[in-house]
Amino acid sequence: MIANSADPVSTLPPLREIIRGHELAARKSLGQHFLLDLNLTRRIARLGGDLSVATIIEVGPGPGGLTRAILLEGAQRVIAVEKDRRCQEALQSLVEAADGRLTLVDADALALDSSTLGPPPRLIISNLPYNVGTPLLTGWLKQLAEDPEVYSRLVLMFQREVAERLVAAPGSKAYGRLAVLTQWLCKGHIALDIPAAAFTPPPKVASAVVVLDPRPKPLALCRLDLLENVTAAAFGQRRKMLRQALKTLGVAPIELLERSGVAETARAEELSIEQFCALARAYEHLSSFPCGTR
Ligand code: SAM
């Protein structure tokens, strides 16, 4: 969408002024690293696609850099969840300029069910606080396992190293539980690299924006809790062969692997997501019909 110079959002004072005026010193405990470059935040917002038709959920608007961009890119319904009172106050002029298009929610995003914030399609666009980014994502993925339409897209900023773990392919060092769970439910890619210097204050590490598109149905059939169990066991001892690593599951590992069609000498990082799902299904069977009863 083309910049709309008639939008009152574009006439607000620069973010630096808002930050200065509200004495918004960044708090490390809240993962506060702000993006002030509107060109950059608009590039991030555009990764969401057509913003005009969705409920946009933003966790942690801070002083509102990304929120401004989301509004300027055409969003009509933005729900921003922020727990820092100082940021909420700093955002008041943006709420007014947005003229009904922006609602601020005073809450801890970890304690909130984001799917209750507005009607579908729901798009999450966030520069996530580093300290809670992974638990937030895991919570959203669990909701997607129940209902693939609960979110239509997630555009999320993480530390680069976490972003790599989300999209990692089998055989790579970054491939682990997070990659399996994420890619079981979503197609994902790293869409933008953001250097530390782009933030105020700059964090110690580089960041990246990941775009996740939920699959209409998971890559293969299995129960989420059992997929979590088998990936935890397998990657818990990732250098060991699976016949050893899977012992912690409490069923016979050789039988589990045979039933899944996975070589007993394989290691966790060699398995595809479909193979982990096969392991989870076999685990479900073996734990329901313990040895001797099947
Ligand atoms: N979106 C802004 C930007 O891009 O400049 C700020 C991003 S900053 C990395 C993270 C924001 O999340 C901060 O404003 C912080 O106060 C907020 N935050 C941290 N933990 C939160 C939580 N549990 N629930 C809601 N907001 C949180």
mmCIF file of C-alpha atoms and ligand atoms in Angstrom:
data_model
loop_
_atom_site.group_PDB
_atom_site.id
_atom_site.type_symbol
_atom_site.label_atom_id
_atom_site.label_comp_id
_atom_site.label_asym_id
_atom_site.label_seq_id
_atom_site.Cartn_x
_atom_site.Cartn_y
_atom_site.Cartn_z
ATOM 1 C CA MET A 1 0.000 0.000 0.000
ATOM 2 C CA ILE A 2 1.222 3.532 -0.870
ATOM 3 C CA ALA A 3 1.982 5.929 2.013
ATOM 4 C CA ASN A 4 -1.118 7.827 2.935
ATOM 5 C CA SER A 5 0.083 11.335 3.795
ATOM 6 C CA ALA A 6 -3.488 12.285 4.770
ATOM 7 C CA ASP A 7 -3.417 9.652 7.535
ATOM 8 C CA PRO A 8 -3.128 11.503 10.893
ATOM 9 C CA VAL A 9 -0.720 8.730 11.952
ATOM 10 C CA SER A 10 1.861 10.159 9.526
ATOM 11 C CA THR A 11 1.658 13.598 11.166
ATOM 12 C CA LEU A 12 2.597 12.427 14.675
ATOM 13 C CA PRO A 13 5.864 13.672 16.226
ATOM 14 C CA PRO A 14 8.927 11.473 15.531
ATOM 15 C CA LEU A 15 9.297 8.431 17.798
ATOM 16 C CA ARG A 16 12.484 9.822 19.357
ATOM 17 C CA GLU A 17 10.468 12.789 20.591
ATOM 18 C CA ILE A 18 7.775 10.512 22.022
ATOM 19 C CA ILE A 19 10.454 8.450 23.790
ATOM 20 C CA ARG A 20 12.150 11.578 25.156
ATOM 21 C CA GLY A 21 8.889 13.217 26.169
ATOM 22 C CA HIS A 22 7.766 10.132 28.113
ATOM 23 C CA GLU A 23 11.235 9.398 29.506
ATOM 24 C CA LEU A 24 10.911 5.929 28.067
ATOM 25 C CA ALA A 25 14.303 4.499 29.036
ATOM 26 C CA ALA A 26 14.382 0.956 27.644
ATOM 27 C CA ARG A 27 14.040 -1.801 30.270
ATOM 28 C CA LYS A 28 16.121 -4.913 29.749
ATOM 29 C CA SER A 29 13.755 -6.994 31.882
ATOM 30 C CA LEU A 30 10.996 -6.294 29.315
ATOM 31 C CA GLY A 31 13.219 -7.059 26.309
ATOM 32 C CA GLN A 32 12.872 -3.473 25.138
ATOM 33 C CA HIS A 33 14.768 -2.755 21.915
ATOM 34 C CA PHE A 34 12.845 -0.272 19.829
ATOM 35 C CA LEU A 35 12.697 0.154 16.053
ATOM 36 C CA LEU A 36 12.508 3.805 15.077
ATOM 37 C CA ASP A 37 13.098 3.660 11.313
ATOM 38 C CA LEU A 38 9.695 3.829 9.637
ATOM 39 C CA ASN A 39 11.056 2.512 6.334
ATOM 40 C CA LEU A 40 12.187 -0.626 8.107
ATOM 41 C CA THR A 41 9.025 -1.107 10.168
ATOM 42 C CA ARG A 42 6.915 -0.632 7.030
ATOM 43 C CA ARG A 43 8.920 -3.373 5.292
ATOM 44 C CA ILE A 44 8.142 -5.650 8.224
ATOM 45 C CA ALA A 45 4.454 -4.696 8.202
ATOM 46 C CA ARG A 46 4.182 -5.412 4.467
ATOM 47 C CA LEU A 47 5.259 -9.002 5.101
ATOM 48 C CA GLY A 48 1.782 -9.485 6.558
ATOM 49 C CA GLY A 49 0.185 -9.141 3.091
ATOM 50 C CA ASP A 50 -3.152 -7.349 2.854
ATOM 51 C CA LEU A 51 -3.565 -5.820 6.306
ATOM 52 C CA SER A 52 -6.899 -4.195 5.583
ATOM 53 C CA VAL A 53 -8.949 -7.368 5.917
ATOM 54 C CA ALA A 54 -7.494 -8.895 9.098
ATOM 55 C CA THR A 55 -7.350 -8.425 12.825
ATOM 56 C CA ILE A 56 -3.709 -7.535 13.407
ATOM 57 C CA ILE A 57 -2.378 -8.588 16.783
ATOM 58 C CA GLU A 58 0.850 -6.940 17.938
ATOM 59 C CA VAL A 59 2.568 -8.034 21.114
ATOM 60 C CA GLY A 60 4.628 -5.290 22.708
ATOM 61 C CA PRO A 61 4.056 -2.113 20.667
ATOM 62 C CA GLY A 62 6.510 -0.203 22.912
ATOM 63 C CA PRO A 63 6.543 3.439 21.741
ATOM 64 C CA GLY A 64 4.636 2.369 18.594
ATOM 65 C CA GLY A 65 7.150 2.251 15.709
ATOM 66 C CA LEU A 66 5.866 -0.989 14.211
ATOM 67 C CA THR A 67 2.293 -0.098 15.169
ATOM 68 C CA ARG A 68 2.492 3.132 13.153
ATOM 69 C CA ALA A 69 3.811 1.161 10.182
ATOM 70 C CA ILE A 70 1.011 -1.412 10.440
ATOM 71 C CA LEU A 71 -1.571 1.385 10.446
ATOM 72 C CA LEU A 72 0.088 3.250 7.570
ATOM 73 C CA GLU A 73 0.115 0.035 5.561
ATOM 74 C CA GLY A 74 -3.659 -0.043 5.686
ATOM 75 C CA ALA A 75 -4.670 -2.007 8.794
ATOM 76 C CA GLN A 76 -8.210 -1.262 9.924
ATOM 77 C CA ARG A 77 -8.227 -3.274 13.155
ATOM 78 C CA VAL A 78 -5.075 -3.483 15.279
ATOM 79 C CA ILE A 79 -5.036 -4.918 18.783
ATOM 80 C CA ALA A 80 -1.778 -4.165 20.585
ATOM 81 C CA VAL A 81 -0.938 -5.925 23.844
ATOM 82 C CA GLU A 82 1.509 -4.038 26.069
ATOM 83 C CA LYS A 83 2.263 -4.545 29.735
ATOM 84 C CA ASP A 84 4.526 -1.540 30.353
ATOM 85 C CA ARG A 85 2.401 1.330 31.684
ATOM 86 C CA ARG A 86 4.929 3.900 30.416
ATOM 87 C CA CYS A 87 4.571 2.598 26.850
ATOM 88 C CA GLN A 88 0.790 2.577 27.156
ATOM 89 C CA GLU A 89 0.903 6.270 28.034
ATOM 90 C CA ALA A 90 3.320 7.040 25.209
ATOM 91 C CA LEU A 91 0.932 5.307 22.799
ATOM 92 C CA GLN A 92 -2.089 7.469 23.609
ATOM 93 C CA SER A 93 -1.444 9.990 20.805
ATOM 94 C CA LEU A 94 -1.228 7.095 18.334
ATOM 95 C CA VAL A 95 -4.505 5.639 19.606
ATOM 96 C CA GLU A 96 -6.138 9.016 18.994
ATOM 97 C CA ALA A 97 -4.585 9.470 15.553
ATOM 98 C CA ALA A 98 -5.668 5.951 14.573
ATOM 99 C CA ASP A 99 -9.255 7.014 15.115
ATOM 100 C CA GLY A 100 -10.769 3.717 16.245
ATOM 101 C CA ARG A 101 -8.411 1.470 14.270
ATOM 102 C CA LEU A 102 -6.085 0.760 17.227
ATOM 103 C CA THR A 103 -7.043 -0.812 20.559
ATOM 104 C CA LEU A 104 -4.514 -1.099 23.348
ATOM 105 C CA VAL A 105 -4.772 -4.045 25.709
ATOM 106 C CA ASP A 106 -3.071 -3.724 29.076
ATOM 107 C CA ALA A 107 -1.958 -7.313 29.676
ATOM 108 C CA ASP A 108 0.853 -9.813 29.877
ATOM 109 C CA ALA A 109 0.730 -11.508 26.474
ATOM 110 C CA LEU A 110 1.865 -14.776 28.072
ATOM 111 C CA ALA A 111 -1.301 -14.879 30.160
ATOM 112 C CA LEU A 112 -3.621 -13.964 27.320
ATOM 113 C CA ASP A 113 -5.430 -16.038 24.699
ATOM 114 C CA SER A 114 -4.629 -13.991 21.580
ATOM 115 C CA SER A 115 -7.384 -15.710 19.605
ATOM 116 C CA THR A 116 -9.997 -13.917 21.710
ATOM 117 C CA LEU A 117 -8.737 -10.472 20.705
ATOM 118 C CA GLY A 118 -10.655 -10.099 17.453
ATOM 119 C CA PRO A 119 -12.360 -11.989 14.642
ATOM 120 C CA PRO A 120 -10.473 -14.033 12.026
ATOM 121 C CA PRO A 121 -8.523 -13.790 9.841
ATOM 122 C CA ARG A 122 -5.984 -12.965 12.558
ATOM 123 C CA LEU A 123 -2.463 -11.923 11.733
ATOM 124 C CA ILE A 124 0.228 -11.626 14.366
ATOM 125 C CA ILE A 125 2.928 -9.064 13.575
ATOM 126 C CA SER A 126 5.410 -8.449 16.375
ATOM 127 C CA ASN A 127 8.910 -7.459 17.272
ATOM 128 C CA LEU A 128 8.826 -9.923 20.134
ATOM 129 C CA PRO A 129 10.468 -9.287 23.490
ATOM 130 C CA TYR A 130 13.443 -11.677 23.400
ATOM 131 C CA ASN A 131 12.871 -13.070 26.856
ATOM 132 C CA VAL A 132 9.361 -14.375 26.062
ATOM 133 C CA GLY A 133 9.469 -14.856 22.276
ATOM 134 C CA THR A 134 9.808 -18.643 22.312
ATOM 135 C CA PRO A 135 7.086 -19.352 24.925
ATOM 136 C CA LEU A 136 4.735 -17.000 23.059
ATOM 137 C CA LEU A 137 5.370 -18.809 19.790
ATOM 138 C CA THR A 138 4.946 -22.229 21.412
ATOM 139 C CA GLY A 139 1.579 -21.123 22.794
ATOM 140 C CA TRP A 140 0.417 -19.933 19.351
ATOM 141 C CA LEU A 141 1.602 -23.185 17.761
ATOM 142 C CA LYS A 142 -0.403 -25.181 20.293
ATOM 143 C CA GLN A 143 -3.487 -23.214 19.308
ATOM 144 C CA LEU A 144 -2.740 -23.890 15.626
ATOM 145 C CA ALA A 145 -2.533 -27.617 16.362
ATOM 146 C CA GLU A 146 -6.143 -27.405 17.596
ATOM 147 C CA ASP A 147 -7.367 -25.084 14.839
ATOM 148 C CA PRO A 148 -5.187 -24.274 11.791
ATOM 149 C CA GLU A 149 -7.324 -21.219 11.042
ATOM 150 C CA VAL A 150 -6.858 -19.530 14.390
ATOM 151 C CA TYR A 151 -4.074 -17.373 12.868
ATOM 152 C CA SER A 152 -3.663 -16.744 9.144
ATOM 153 C CA ARG A 153 -0.020 -15.637 9.293
ATOM 154 C CA LEU A 154 2.644 -14.835 11.867
ATOM 155 C CA VAL A 155 5.318 -12.221 11.112
ATOM 156 C CA LEU A 156 7.711 -12.368 14.029
ATOM 157 C CA MET A 157 11.041 -10.832 14.909
ATOM 158 C CA PHE A 158 13.418 -13.071 16.878
ATOM 159 C CA GLN A 159 17.083 -13.184 17.645
ATOM 160 C CA ARG A 160 18.709 -14.493 14.441
ATOM 161 C CA GLU A 161 19.790 -17.694 16.184
ATOM 162 C CA VAL A 162 16.201 -18.459 17.268
ATOM 163 C CA ALA A 163 14.894 -17.632 13.771
ATOM 164 C CA GLU A 164 17.345 -20.162 12.334
ATOM 165 C CA ARG A 165 16.116 -22.804 14.763
ATOM 166 C CA LEU A 166 12.525 -22.310 13.577
ATOM 167 C CA VAL A 167 13.224 -22.875 9.891
ATOM 168 C CA ALA A 168 16.152 -25.338 10.168
ATOM 169 C CA ALA A 169 16.180 -28.404 7.911
ATOM 170 C CA PRO A 170 17.063 -31.946 9.068
ATOM 171 C CA GLY A 171 20.792 -32.536 9.179
ATOM 172 C CA SER A 172 21.618 -28.994 10.257
ATOM 173 C CA LYS A 173 22.949 -27.946 13.643
ATOM 174 C CA ALA A 174 19.954 -25.695 14.305
ATOM 175 C CA TYR A 175 17.438 -28.509 13.692
ATOM 176 C CA GLY A 176 15.703 -29.450 16.916
ATOM 177 C CA ARG A 177 12.382 -29.557 18.776
ATOM 178 C CA LEU A 178 11.405 -26.027 17.790
ATOM 179 C CA ALA A 179 11.968 -26.732 14.067
ATOM 180 C CA VAL A 180 9.903 -29.928 14.222
ATOM 181 C CA LEU A 181 6.979 -28.356 16.070
ATOM 182 C CA THR A 182 7.004 -25.178 13.942
ATOM 183 C CA GLN A 183 7.319 -26.862 10.565
ATOM 184 C CA TRP A 184 4.842 -29.599 11.471
ATOM 185 C CA LEU A 185 2.229 -26.832 11.617
ATOM 186 C CA CYS A 186 3.578 -24.011 9.423
ATOM 187 C CA LYS A 187 5.587 -23.255 6.334
ATOM 188 C CA GLY A 188 8.201 -20.732 7.350
ATOM 189 C CA HIS A 189 11.095 -18.709 6.045
ATOM 190 C CA ILE A 190 13.430 -15.948 7.194
ATOM 191 C CA ALA A 191 12.202 -12.888 5.322
ATOM 192 C CA LEU A 192 14.442 -10.113 6.661
ATOM 193 C CA ASP A 193 17.730 -9.813 8.498
ATOM 194 C CA ILE A 194 17.891 -6.901 10.922
ATOM 195 C CA PRO A 195 21.278 -5.772 12.254
ATOM 196 C CA ALA A 196 21.604 -4.956 15.951
ATOM 197 C CA ALA A 197 22.322 -1.310 15.052
ATOM 198 C CA ALA A 198 18.753 -0.878 13.763
ATOM 199 C CA PHE A 199 17.450 -0.965 17.354
ATOM 200 C CA THR A 200 17.471 1.580 20.149
ATOM 201 C CA PRO A 201 19.210 0.471 22.298
ATOM 202 C CA PRO A 202 21.029 -2.098 20.132
ATOM 203 C CA PRO A 203 20.879 -5.671 21.454
ATOM 204 C CA LYS A 204 24.047 -7.831 21.607
ATOM 205 C CA VAL A 205 22.973 -10.015 18.693
ATOM 206 C CA ALA A 206 21.448 -9.679 15.221
ATOM 207 C CA SER A 207 17.763 -10.316 14.620
ATOM 208 C CA ALA A 208 15.624 -11.706 11.845
ATOM 209 C CA VAL A 209 11.984 -11.591 10.846
ATOM 210 C CA VAL A 210 10.351 -14.953 10.249
ATOM 211 C CA VAL A 211 7.129 -15.385 8.283
ATOM 212 C CA LEU A 212 5.092 -18.434 9.281
ATOM 213 C CA ASP A 213 2.097 -19.536 7.235
ATOM 214 C CA PRO A 214 -0.012 -22.137 9.022
ATOM 215 C CA ARG A 215 -0.594 -25.289 6.975
ATOM 216 C CA PRO A 216 -4.252 -26.178 6.300
ATOM 217 C CA LYS A 217 -3.509 -29.344 8.241
ATOM 218 C CA PRO A 218 -0.380 -30.590 10.014
ATOM 219 C CA LEU A 219 2.303 -32.205 7.859
ATOM 220 C CA ALA A 220 1.424 -35.681 9.212
ATOM 221 C CA LEU A 221 -1.035 -37.075 11.672
ATOM 222 C CA CYS A 222 -0.028 -37.377 15.341
ATOM 223 C CA ARG A 223 -0.782 -36.033 18.803
ATOM 224 C CA LEU A 224 1.000 -32.809 19.735
ATOM 225 C CA ASP A 225 1.815 -33.893 23.304
ATOM 226 C CA LEU A 226 3.372 -37.155 22.080
ATOM 227 C CA LEU A 227 5.317 -35.354 19.361
ATOM 228 C CA GLU A 228 6.677 -33.135 22.113
ATOM 229 C CA ASN A 229 7.594 -36.200 24.186
ATOM 230 C CA VAL A 230 9.454 -37.990 21.412
ATOM 231 C CA THR A 231 11.303 -34.882 20.215
ATOM 232 C CA ALA A 232 12.293 -34.037 23.805
ATOM 233 C CA ALA A 233 13.711 -37.535 24.295
ATOM 234 C CA ALA A 234 15.405 -37.679 20.885
ATOM 235 C CA PHE A 235 16.996 -34.213 20.958
ATOM 236 C CA GLY A 236 17.676 -34.437 24.701
ATOM 237 C CA GLN A 237 20.575 -36.696 23.719
ATOM 238 C CA ARG A 238 21.027 -35.613 20.125
ATOM 239 C CA ARG A 239 24.454 -37.146 19.657
ATOM 240 C CA LYS A 240 23.285 -40.595 20.734
ATOM 241 C CA MET A 241 21.625 -43.167 18.485
ATOM 242 C CA LEU A 242 17.864 -43.193 18.881
ATOM 243 C CA ARG A 243 17.811 -46.724 20.314
ATOM 244 C CA GLN A 244 19.658 -45.198 23.278
ATOM 245 C CA ALA A 245 18.122 -41.697 23.375
ATOM 246 C CA LEU A 246 14.521 -42.941 23.318
ATOM 247 C CA LYS A 247 14.971 -45.146 26.410
ATOM 248 C CA THR A 248 13.674 -42.297 28.582
ATOM 249 C CA LEU A 249 10.196 -42.696 27.026
ATOM 250 C CA GLY A 250 9.474 -45.823 29.086
ATOM 251 C CA VAL A 251 8.634 -48.100 26.143
ATOM 252 C CA ALA A 252 10.941 -50.539 24.354
ATOM 253 C CA PRO A 253 12.965 -48.282 21.999
ATOM 254 C CA ILE A 254 13.753 -50.981 19.443
ATOM 255 C CA GLU A 255 10.078 -51.858 19.084
ATOM 256 C CA LEU A 256 9.193 -48.168 18.884
ATOM 257 C CA LEU A 257 11.701 -47.597 16.104
ATOM 258 C CA GLU A 258 10.694 -50.747 14.207
ATOM 259 C CA ARG A 259 7.031 -49.797 14.320
ATOM 260 C CA SER A 260 7.929 -46.296 13.026
ATOM 261 C CA GLY A 261 10.136 -47.598 10.227
ATOM 262 C CA VAL A 262 13.130 -45.666 11.598
ATOM 263 C CA ALA A 263 16.623 -47.177 11.740
ATOM 264 C CA GLU A 264 17.670 -47.849 15.329
ATOM 265 C CA THR A 265 21.093 -46.399 14.616
ATOM 266 C CA ALA A 266 19.666 -43.075 13.374
ATOM 267 C CA ARG A 267 20.231 -39.874 15.344
ATOM 268 C CA ALA A 268 17.598 -37.246 16.083
ATOM 269 C CA GLU A 269 18.887 -34.633 13.668
ATOM 270 C CA GLU A 270 18.654 -37.049 10.709
ATOM 271 C CA LEU A 271 14.904 -37.575 11.031
ATOM 272 C CA SER A 272 12.328 -35.747 8.933
ATOM 273 C CA ILE A 273 9.268 -34.233 10.579
ATOM 274 C CA GLU A 274 7.126 -37.026 9.095
ATOM 275 C CA GLN A 275 9.421 -39.589 10.775
ATOM 276 C CA PHE A 276 9.003 -37.847 14.130
ATOM 277 C CA CYS A 277 5.237 -38.029 13.600
ATOM 278 C CA ALA A 278 5.549 -41.762 12.860
ATOM 279 C CA LEU A 279 7.485 -42.123 16.123
ATOM 280 C CA ALA A 280 4.758 -40.217 17.998
ATOM 281 C CA ARG A 281 2.055 -42.495 16.532
ATOM 282 C CA ALA A 282 4.026 -45.626 17.406
ATOM 283 C CA TYR A 283 4.605 -44.231 20.898
ATOM 284 C CA GLU A 284 0.874 -43.679 21.295
ATOM 285 C CA HIS A 285 0.246 -47.298 20.306
ATOM 286 C CA LEU A 286 2.944 -48.789 22.523
ATOM 287 C CA SER A 287 2.037 -46.733 25.566
ATOM 288 C CA SER A 288 -1.649 -47.733 25.212
ATOM 289 C CA PHE A 289 -0.809 -51.419 24.705
ATOM 290 C CA PRO A 290 2.166 -52.134 26.910
ATOM 291 C CA CYS A 291 4.451 -55.074 26.167
ATOM 292 C CA GLY A 292 2.634 -58.441 26.049
ATOM 293 C CA THR A 293 -0.893 -57.053 25.709
ATOM 294 C CA ARG A 294 -0.880 -56.169 22.021
HETATM 295 N N1 SAM B 1 7.243 -3.024 18.923
HETATM 296 C C1 SAM B 1 8.212 -2.103 19.464
HETATM 297 C C2 SAM B 1 9.271 -1.810 18.429
HETATM 298 O O1 SAM B 1 9.398 -2.620 17.492
HETATM 299 O O2 SAM B 1 9.954 -0.801 18.548
HETATM 300 C C3 SAM B 1 8.820 -2.610 20.763
HETATM 301 C C4 SAM B 1 9.420 -3.994 20.708
HETATM 302 S S1 SAM B 1 10.320 -4.453 22.147
HETATM 303 C C5 SAM B 1 11.415 -5.655 21.466
HETATM 304 C C6 SAM B 1 9.215 -5.527 23.064
HETATM 305 C C7 SAM B 1 7.996 -4.880 23.697
HETATM 306 O O3 SAM B 1 7.231 -5.895 24.342
HETATM 307 C C8 SAM B 1 8.270 -3.844 24.770
HETATM 308 O O4 SAM B 1 7.474 -2.718 24.537
HETATM 309 C C9 SAM B 1 7.865 -4.508 26.095
HETATM 310 O O5 SAM B 1 7.402 -3.613 27.050
HETATM 311 C C10 SAM B 1 6.785 -5.444 25.619
HETATM 312 N N2 SAM B 1 6.613 -6.657 26.450
HETATM 313 C C11 SAM B 1 7.583 -7.381 27.069
HETATM 314 N N3 SAM B 1 7.050 -8.459 27.671
HETATM 315 C C12 SAM B 1 5.717 -8.419 27.428
HETATM 316 C C13 SAM B 1 4.631 -9.258 27.797
HETATM 317 N N4 SAM B 1 4.842 -10.373 28.519
HETATM 318 N N5 SAM B 1 3.391 -8.931 27.397
HETATM 319 C C14 SAM B 1 3.181 -7.790 26.654
HETATM 320 N N6 SAM B 1 4.185 -6.968 26.269
HETATM 321 C C15 SAM B 1 5.432 -7.273 26.644
#
